[in-house]
Structure formats: structure tokens, C-alpha cells
PDB file of C-alpha atoms in Angstrom:
ATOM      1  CA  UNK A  53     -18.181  79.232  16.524  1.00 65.00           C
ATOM      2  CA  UNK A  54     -17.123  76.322  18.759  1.00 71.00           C
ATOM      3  CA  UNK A  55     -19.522  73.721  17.843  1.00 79.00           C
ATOM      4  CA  UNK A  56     -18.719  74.458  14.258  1.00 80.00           C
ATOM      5  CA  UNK A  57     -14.615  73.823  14.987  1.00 76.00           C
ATOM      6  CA  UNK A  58     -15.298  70.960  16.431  1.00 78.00           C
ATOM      7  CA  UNK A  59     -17.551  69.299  14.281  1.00 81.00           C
ATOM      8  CA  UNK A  60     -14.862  70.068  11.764  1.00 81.00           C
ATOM      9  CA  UNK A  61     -11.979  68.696  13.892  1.00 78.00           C
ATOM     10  CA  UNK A  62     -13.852  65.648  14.313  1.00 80.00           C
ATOM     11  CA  UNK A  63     -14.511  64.757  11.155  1.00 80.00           C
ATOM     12  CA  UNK A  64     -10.934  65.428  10.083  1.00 78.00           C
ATOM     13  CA  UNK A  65      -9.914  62.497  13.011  1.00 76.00           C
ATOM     14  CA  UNK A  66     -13.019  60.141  12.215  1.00 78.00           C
ATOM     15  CA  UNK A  67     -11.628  56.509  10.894  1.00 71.00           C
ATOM     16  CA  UNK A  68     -12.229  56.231   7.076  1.00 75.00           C
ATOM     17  CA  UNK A  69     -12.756  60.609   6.810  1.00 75.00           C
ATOM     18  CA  UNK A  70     -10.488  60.382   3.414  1.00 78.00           C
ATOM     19  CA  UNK A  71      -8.453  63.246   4.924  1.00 78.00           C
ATOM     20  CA  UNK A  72      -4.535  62.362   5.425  1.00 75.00           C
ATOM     21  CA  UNK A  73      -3.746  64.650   8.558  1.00 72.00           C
ATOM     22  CA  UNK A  74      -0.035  65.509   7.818  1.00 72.00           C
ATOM     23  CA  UNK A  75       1.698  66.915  10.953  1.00 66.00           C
ATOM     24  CA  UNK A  76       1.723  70.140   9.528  1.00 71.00           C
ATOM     25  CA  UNK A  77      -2.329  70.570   8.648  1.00 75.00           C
ATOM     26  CA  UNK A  78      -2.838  68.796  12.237  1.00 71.00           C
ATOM     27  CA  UNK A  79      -0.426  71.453  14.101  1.00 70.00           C
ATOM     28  CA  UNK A  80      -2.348  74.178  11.407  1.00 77.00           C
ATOM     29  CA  UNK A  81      -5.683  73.124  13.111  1.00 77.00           C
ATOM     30  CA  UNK A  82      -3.902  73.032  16.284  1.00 70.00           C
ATOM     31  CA  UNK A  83      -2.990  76.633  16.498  1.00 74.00           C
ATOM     32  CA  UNK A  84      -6.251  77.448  14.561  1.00 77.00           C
ATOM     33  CA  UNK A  85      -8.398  75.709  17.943  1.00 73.00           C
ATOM     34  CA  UNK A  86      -6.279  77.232  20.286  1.00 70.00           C
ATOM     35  CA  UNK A  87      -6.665  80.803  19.195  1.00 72.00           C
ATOM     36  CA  UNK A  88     -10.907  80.117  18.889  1.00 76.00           C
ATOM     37  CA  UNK A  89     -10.049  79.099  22.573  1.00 74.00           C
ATOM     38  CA  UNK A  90     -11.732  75.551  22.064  1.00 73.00           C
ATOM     39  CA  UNK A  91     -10.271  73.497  24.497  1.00 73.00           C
ATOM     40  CA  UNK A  92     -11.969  70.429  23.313  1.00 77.00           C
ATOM     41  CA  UNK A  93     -10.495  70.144  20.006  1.00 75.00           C
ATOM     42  CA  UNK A  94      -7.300  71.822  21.036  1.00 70.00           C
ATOM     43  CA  UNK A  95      -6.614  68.687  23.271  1.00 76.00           C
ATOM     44  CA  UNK A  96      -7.916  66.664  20.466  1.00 75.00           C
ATOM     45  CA  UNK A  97      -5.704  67.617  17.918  1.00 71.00           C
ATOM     46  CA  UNK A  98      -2.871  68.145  20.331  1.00 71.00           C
ATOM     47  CA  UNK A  99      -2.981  64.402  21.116  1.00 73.00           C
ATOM     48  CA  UNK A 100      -2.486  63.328  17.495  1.00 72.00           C
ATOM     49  CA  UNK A 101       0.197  66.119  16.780  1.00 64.00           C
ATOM     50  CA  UNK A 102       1.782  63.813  19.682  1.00 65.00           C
ATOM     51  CA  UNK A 103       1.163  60.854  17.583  1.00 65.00           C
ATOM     52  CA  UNK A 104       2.258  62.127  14.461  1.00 60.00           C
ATOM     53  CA  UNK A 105       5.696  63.243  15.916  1.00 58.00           C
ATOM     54  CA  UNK A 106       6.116  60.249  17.386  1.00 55.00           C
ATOM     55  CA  UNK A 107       5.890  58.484  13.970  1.00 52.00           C
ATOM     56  CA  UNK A 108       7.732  61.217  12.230  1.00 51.00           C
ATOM     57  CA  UNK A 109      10.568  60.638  14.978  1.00 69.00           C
ATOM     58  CA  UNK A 110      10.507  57.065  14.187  1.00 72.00           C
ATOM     59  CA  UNK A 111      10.925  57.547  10.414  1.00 77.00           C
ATOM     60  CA  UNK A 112      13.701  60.091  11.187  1.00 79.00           C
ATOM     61  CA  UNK A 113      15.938  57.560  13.526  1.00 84.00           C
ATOM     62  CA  UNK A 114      15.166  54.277  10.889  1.00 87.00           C
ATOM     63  CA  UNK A 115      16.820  56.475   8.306  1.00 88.00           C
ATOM     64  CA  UNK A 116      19.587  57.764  10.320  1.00 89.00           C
ATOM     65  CA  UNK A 117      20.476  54.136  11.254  1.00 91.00           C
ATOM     66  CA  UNK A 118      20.356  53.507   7.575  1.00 91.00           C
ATOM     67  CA  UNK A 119      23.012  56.320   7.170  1.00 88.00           C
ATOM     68  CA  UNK A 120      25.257  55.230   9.639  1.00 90.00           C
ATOM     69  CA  UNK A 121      25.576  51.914   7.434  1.00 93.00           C
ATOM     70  CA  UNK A 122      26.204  54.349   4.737  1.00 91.00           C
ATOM     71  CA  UNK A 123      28.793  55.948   6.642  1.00 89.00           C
ATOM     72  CA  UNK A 124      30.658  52.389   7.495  1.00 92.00           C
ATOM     73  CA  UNK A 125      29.642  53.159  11.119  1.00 91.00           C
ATOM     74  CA  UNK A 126      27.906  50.030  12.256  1.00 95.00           C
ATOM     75  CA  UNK A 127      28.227  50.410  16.226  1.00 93.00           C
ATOM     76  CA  UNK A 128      26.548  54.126  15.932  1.00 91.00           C
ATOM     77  CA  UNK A 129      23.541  51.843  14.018  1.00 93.00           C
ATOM     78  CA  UNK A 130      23.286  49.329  16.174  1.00 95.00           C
ATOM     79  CA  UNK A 131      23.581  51.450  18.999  1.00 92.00           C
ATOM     80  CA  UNK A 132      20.588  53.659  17.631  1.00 90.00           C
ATOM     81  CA  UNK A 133      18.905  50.972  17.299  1.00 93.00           C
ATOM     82  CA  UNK A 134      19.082  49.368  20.443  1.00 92.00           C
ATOM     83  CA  UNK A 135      18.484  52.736  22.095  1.00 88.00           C
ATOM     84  CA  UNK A 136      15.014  52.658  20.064  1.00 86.00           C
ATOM     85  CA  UNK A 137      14.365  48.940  21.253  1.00 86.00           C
ATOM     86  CA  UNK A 138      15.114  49.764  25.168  1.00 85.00           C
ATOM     87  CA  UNK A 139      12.794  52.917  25.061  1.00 78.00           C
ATOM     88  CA  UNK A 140       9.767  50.331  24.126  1.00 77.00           C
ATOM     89  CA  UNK A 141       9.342  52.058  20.962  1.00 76.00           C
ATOM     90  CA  UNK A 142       7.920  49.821  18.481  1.00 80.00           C
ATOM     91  CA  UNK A 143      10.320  48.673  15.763  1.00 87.00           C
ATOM     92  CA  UNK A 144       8.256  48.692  12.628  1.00 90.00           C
ATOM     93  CA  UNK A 145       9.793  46.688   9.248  1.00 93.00           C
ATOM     94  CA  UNK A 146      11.125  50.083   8.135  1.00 93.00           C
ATOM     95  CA  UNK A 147      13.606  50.391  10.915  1.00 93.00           C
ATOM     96  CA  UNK A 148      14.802  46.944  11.229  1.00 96.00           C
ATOM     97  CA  UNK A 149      15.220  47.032   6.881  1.00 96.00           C
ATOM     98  CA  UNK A 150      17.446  50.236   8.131  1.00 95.00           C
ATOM     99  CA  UNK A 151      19.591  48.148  10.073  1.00 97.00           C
ATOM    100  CA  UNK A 152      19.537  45.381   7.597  1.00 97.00           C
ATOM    101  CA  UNK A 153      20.727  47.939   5.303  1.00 96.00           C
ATOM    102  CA  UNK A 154      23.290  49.233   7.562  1.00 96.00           C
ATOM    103  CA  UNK A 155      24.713  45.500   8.722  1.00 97.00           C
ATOM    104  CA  UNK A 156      25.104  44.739   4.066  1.00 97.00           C
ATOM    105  CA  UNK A 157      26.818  47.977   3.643  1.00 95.00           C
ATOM    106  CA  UNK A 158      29.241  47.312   6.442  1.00 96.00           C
ATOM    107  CA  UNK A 159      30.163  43.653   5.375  1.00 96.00           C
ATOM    108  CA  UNK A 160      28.586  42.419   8.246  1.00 97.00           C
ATOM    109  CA  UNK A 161      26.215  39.686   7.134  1.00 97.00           C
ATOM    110  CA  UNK A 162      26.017  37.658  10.156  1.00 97.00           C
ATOM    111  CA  UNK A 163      24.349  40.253  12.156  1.00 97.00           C
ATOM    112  CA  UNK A 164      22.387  41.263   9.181  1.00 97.00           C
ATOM    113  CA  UNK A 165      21.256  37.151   9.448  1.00 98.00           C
ATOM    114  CA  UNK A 166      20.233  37.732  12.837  1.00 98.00           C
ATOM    115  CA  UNK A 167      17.935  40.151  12.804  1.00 97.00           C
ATOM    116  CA  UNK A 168      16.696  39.060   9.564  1.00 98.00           C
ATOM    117  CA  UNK A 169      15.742  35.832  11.508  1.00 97.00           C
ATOM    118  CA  UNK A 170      14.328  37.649  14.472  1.00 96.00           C
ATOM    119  CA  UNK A 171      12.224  39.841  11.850  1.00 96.00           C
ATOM    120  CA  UNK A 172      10.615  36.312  10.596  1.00 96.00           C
ATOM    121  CA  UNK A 173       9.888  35.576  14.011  1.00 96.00           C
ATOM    122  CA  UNK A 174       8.038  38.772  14.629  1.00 95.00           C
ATOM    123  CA  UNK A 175       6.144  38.318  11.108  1.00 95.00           C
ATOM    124  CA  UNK A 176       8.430  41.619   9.936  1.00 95.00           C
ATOM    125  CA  UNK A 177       9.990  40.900   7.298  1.00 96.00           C
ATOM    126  CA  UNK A 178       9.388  41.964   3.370  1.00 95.00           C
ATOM    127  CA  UNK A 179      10.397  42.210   0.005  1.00 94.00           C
ATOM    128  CA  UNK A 180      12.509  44.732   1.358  1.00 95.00           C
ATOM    129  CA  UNK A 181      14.158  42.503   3.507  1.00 96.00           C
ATOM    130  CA  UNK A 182      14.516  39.626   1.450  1.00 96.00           C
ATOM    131  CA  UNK A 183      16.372  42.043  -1.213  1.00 95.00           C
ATOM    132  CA  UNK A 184      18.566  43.533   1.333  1.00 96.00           C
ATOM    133  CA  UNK A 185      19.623  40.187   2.498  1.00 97.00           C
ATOM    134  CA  UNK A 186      20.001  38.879  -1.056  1.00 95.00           C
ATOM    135  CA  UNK A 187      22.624  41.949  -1.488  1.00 95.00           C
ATOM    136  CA  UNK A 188      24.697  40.490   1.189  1.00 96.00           C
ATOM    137  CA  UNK A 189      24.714  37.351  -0.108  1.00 95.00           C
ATOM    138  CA  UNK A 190      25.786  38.592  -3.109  1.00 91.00           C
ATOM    139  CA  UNK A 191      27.812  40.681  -1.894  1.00 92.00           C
ATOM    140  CA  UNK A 192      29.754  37.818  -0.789  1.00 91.00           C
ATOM    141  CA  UNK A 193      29.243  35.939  -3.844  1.00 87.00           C
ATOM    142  CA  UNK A 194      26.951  33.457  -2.795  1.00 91.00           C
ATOM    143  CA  UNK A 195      24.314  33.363  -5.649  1.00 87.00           C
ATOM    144  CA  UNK A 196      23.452  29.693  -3.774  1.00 90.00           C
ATOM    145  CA  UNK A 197      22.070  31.338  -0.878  1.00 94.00           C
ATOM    146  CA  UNK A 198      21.092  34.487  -2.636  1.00 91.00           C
ATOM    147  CA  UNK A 199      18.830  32.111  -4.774  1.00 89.00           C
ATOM    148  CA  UNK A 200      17.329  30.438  -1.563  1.00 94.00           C
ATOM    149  CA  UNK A 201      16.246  33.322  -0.204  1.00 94.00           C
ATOM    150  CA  UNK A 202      15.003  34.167  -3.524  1.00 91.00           C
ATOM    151  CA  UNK A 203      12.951  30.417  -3.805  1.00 91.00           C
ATOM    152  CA  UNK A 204      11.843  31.549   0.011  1.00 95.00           C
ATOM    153  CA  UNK A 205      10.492  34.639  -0.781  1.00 93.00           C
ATOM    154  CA  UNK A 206       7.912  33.250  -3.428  1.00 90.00           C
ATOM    155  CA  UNK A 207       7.389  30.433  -0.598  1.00 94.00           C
ATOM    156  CA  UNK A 208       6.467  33.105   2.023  1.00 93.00           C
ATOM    157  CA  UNK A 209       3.931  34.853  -0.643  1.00 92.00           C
ATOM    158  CA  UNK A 210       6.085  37.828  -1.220  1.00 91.00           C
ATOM    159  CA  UNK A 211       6.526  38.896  -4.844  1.00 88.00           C
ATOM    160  CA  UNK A 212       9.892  39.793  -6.668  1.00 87.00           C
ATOM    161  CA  UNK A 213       9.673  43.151  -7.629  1.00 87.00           C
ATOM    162  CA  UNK A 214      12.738  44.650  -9.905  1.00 87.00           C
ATOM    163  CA  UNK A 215      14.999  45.486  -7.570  1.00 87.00           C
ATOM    164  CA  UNK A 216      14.973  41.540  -7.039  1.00 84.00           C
ATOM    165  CA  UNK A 217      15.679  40.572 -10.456  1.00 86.00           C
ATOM    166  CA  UNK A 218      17.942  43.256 -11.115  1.00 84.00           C
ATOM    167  CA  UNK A 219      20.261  42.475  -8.052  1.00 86.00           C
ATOM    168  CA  UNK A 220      20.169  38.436  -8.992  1.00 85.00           C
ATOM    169  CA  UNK A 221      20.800  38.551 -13.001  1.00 85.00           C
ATOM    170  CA  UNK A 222      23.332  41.855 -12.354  1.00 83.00           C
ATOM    171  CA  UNK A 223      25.326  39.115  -9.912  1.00 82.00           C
ATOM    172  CA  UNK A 224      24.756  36.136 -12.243  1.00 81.00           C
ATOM    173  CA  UNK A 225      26.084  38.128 -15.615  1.00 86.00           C
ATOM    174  CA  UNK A 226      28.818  39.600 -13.493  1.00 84.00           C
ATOM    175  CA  UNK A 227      30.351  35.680 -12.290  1.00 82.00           C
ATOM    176  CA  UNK A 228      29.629  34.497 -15.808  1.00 86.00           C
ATOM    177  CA  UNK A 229      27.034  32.219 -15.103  1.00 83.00           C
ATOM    178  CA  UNK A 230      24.818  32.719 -18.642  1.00 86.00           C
ATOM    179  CA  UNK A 231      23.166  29.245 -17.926  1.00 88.00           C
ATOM    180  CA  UNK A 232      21.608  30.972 -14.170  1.00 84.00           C
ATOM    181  CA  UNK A 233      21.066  34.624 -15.852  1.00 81.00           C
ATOM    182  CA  UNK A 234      19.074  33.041 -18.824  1.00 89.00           C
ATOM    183  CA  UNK A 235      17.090  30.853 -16.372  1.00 87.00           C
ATOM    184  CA  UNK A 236      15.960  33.358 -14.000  1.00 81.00           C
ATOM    185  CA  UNK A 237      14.893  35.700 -16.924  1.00 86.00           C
ATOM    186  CA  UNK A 238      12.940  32.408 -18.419  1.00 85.00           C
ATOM    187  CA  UNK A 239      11.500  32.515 -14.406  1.00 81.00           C
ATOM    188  CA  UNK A 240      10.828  36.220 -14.547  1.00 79.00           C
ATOM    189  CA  UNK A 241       8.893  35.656 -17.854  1.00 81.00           C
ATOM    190  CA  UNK A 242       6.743  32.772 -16.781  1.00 80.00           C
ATOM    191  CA  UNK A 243       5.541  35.512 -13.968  1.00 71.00           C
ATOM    192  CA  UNK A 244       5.206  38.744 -14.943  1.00 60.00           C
TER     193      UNK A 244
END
């Protein structure tokens, strides 16, 4: 019965139902409609499969930017990602961390300071951003500026989580600096 189907569509797609509407269930209930012949909830649910690919096709091109760092192939990243900027899709934190990812891995920690700066501006950035960054810096060696960004991070309310700590004591032990590993683990004490 059509009122039935409907009722049921609709509160699957009501704010706060509970119910996470993967792609799949949504193109399930899609095909499901469409045979009943309920228009209604057929364009419904057709609408948010739209949606849902859309974000799915998001997630897909963040991480393939991310693997073009991982392939030393920074041009085919940026280029992805400026593709995704012109089309006016909207560049969530995941995708720029992606190309912050991609810009560390290729030694190219300039760029990576750009759009690390332009993710600030846009109220973007994350701990996932701040660590990424720190890797850079580290990367380089620069446990000065690695620990700024560190100082910043607590500054801008974000918390170091382990991947922090691990990246800043792994560099400090590695350049011999016992006097910075043993105060950062007296810091990570005093917080966790």
C-alpha cells in the first residue's frame, strides 16, 4: 500500500529518525518505491541517493588526492584538487587534510603552509591538520616550529590526541633531545 511506503520512507528521512540511510539501504528503498510504483517517495528517496553520491564522490576524490601524495605525484593532487574547488564543490576538512597529506609526503611544506593557512581562515582546520603539519615540520627537523604548532593547537581548543605525542617525542628521541622528550611526556601527564 502507498500510504504505508510512504509513511515509512518518511520517517526513514525525518531529522533526528535514528536511522543512518547508507547509500545502499537508500538505493534498496529506492528500487523497493519504484517497483510499488509510488512516485512520491521514489522522487524522495531518489533525491537523497543524489545526495549521498555526491558525498560518497567527495570522500572518494579526498582520498585519491591523498594517494597521489602517496604516490610522490603532487601536480595530479593539486590538480584534483583544484578541479574539485572550480566545480563549486564544497571542500570539507577531509579533503583539504588530503592535500595536506599529499603536499608532507612530497617534501613540499610550503604549499602544505598555504593551505594550512587558508584552512584557518575558513575555520577548517583540526587535529588532523595540526598533526599533518607537525609531520612536515618534522620532517624537516624543525621540532621549534613543530612545537609551535603544537602550543597553537591547545591555544585554538583542539586536543592532542596520540598521534600528536607520538609524532613529537618519536622526533625528539630520534635528534637526542632527552631534556624536550622528558618534558613533553611531563606535559602529556599533567593532561591526560
Amino acid at each position: 500500500d502507498h500510504a504505508a511506503l510512504r509513511g515509512m520512507v518518511e520517517d526513514i528521512l525525518a531529522e533526528g529518525s535514528g536511522i543512518n540511510l547508507t547509500r545502499s539501504l537508500a538505493e534498496a528503498l529506492l528500487a523497493q518505491c519504484s517497483s510499488a510504483g509510488d512516485a512520491e517517495s521514489t522522487q524522495l528517496l531518489g533525491e537523497r541517493c543524489e545526495a549521498l553520491r555526491g558525498a560518497y564522490d567527495a570522500t572518494r576524490q579526498a582520498k585519491q588526492i591523498s594517494n597521489f601524495g602517496k604516490e610522490g605525484n603532487l601536480q595530479a593532487a593539486l590538480a584534483l584538487f583544484h578541479k574539485l574547488q572550480d566545480s563549486g564543490s564544497t571542500l570539507t576538512s577531509m579533503t583539504y587534510n588530503c592535500l595536506l597529506d599529499a603536499c608532507v609526503e612530497c617534501k613540499d611544506l610550503p604549499s602544505a603552509l598555504r593551505f594550512f593557512k587558508e584552512m584557518k581562515e575558513k575555520s577548517l582546520a583540526d587535529v588532523v591538520s595540526y598533526n599533518t603539519v607537525m609531520k612536515g615540520h618534522m620532517a624537516n627537523g624543525d621540532t621549534v616550529a613543530a612545537r609551535q604548532l603544537f602550543a597553537e593547537m591547545g591555544q585554538q581548543g583542539f586536543t592532542a590526541n596520540r598521534v600528536t605525542y607520538h609524532g613529537l617525542l618519536n622526533t625528539l628521541v630520534s635528534k637526542g633531545d632527552r631534556q624536550g622528550a622528558w618534558k613533553l611526556v611531563d606535559e602529556m601527564t599533567k593532561q591526560h
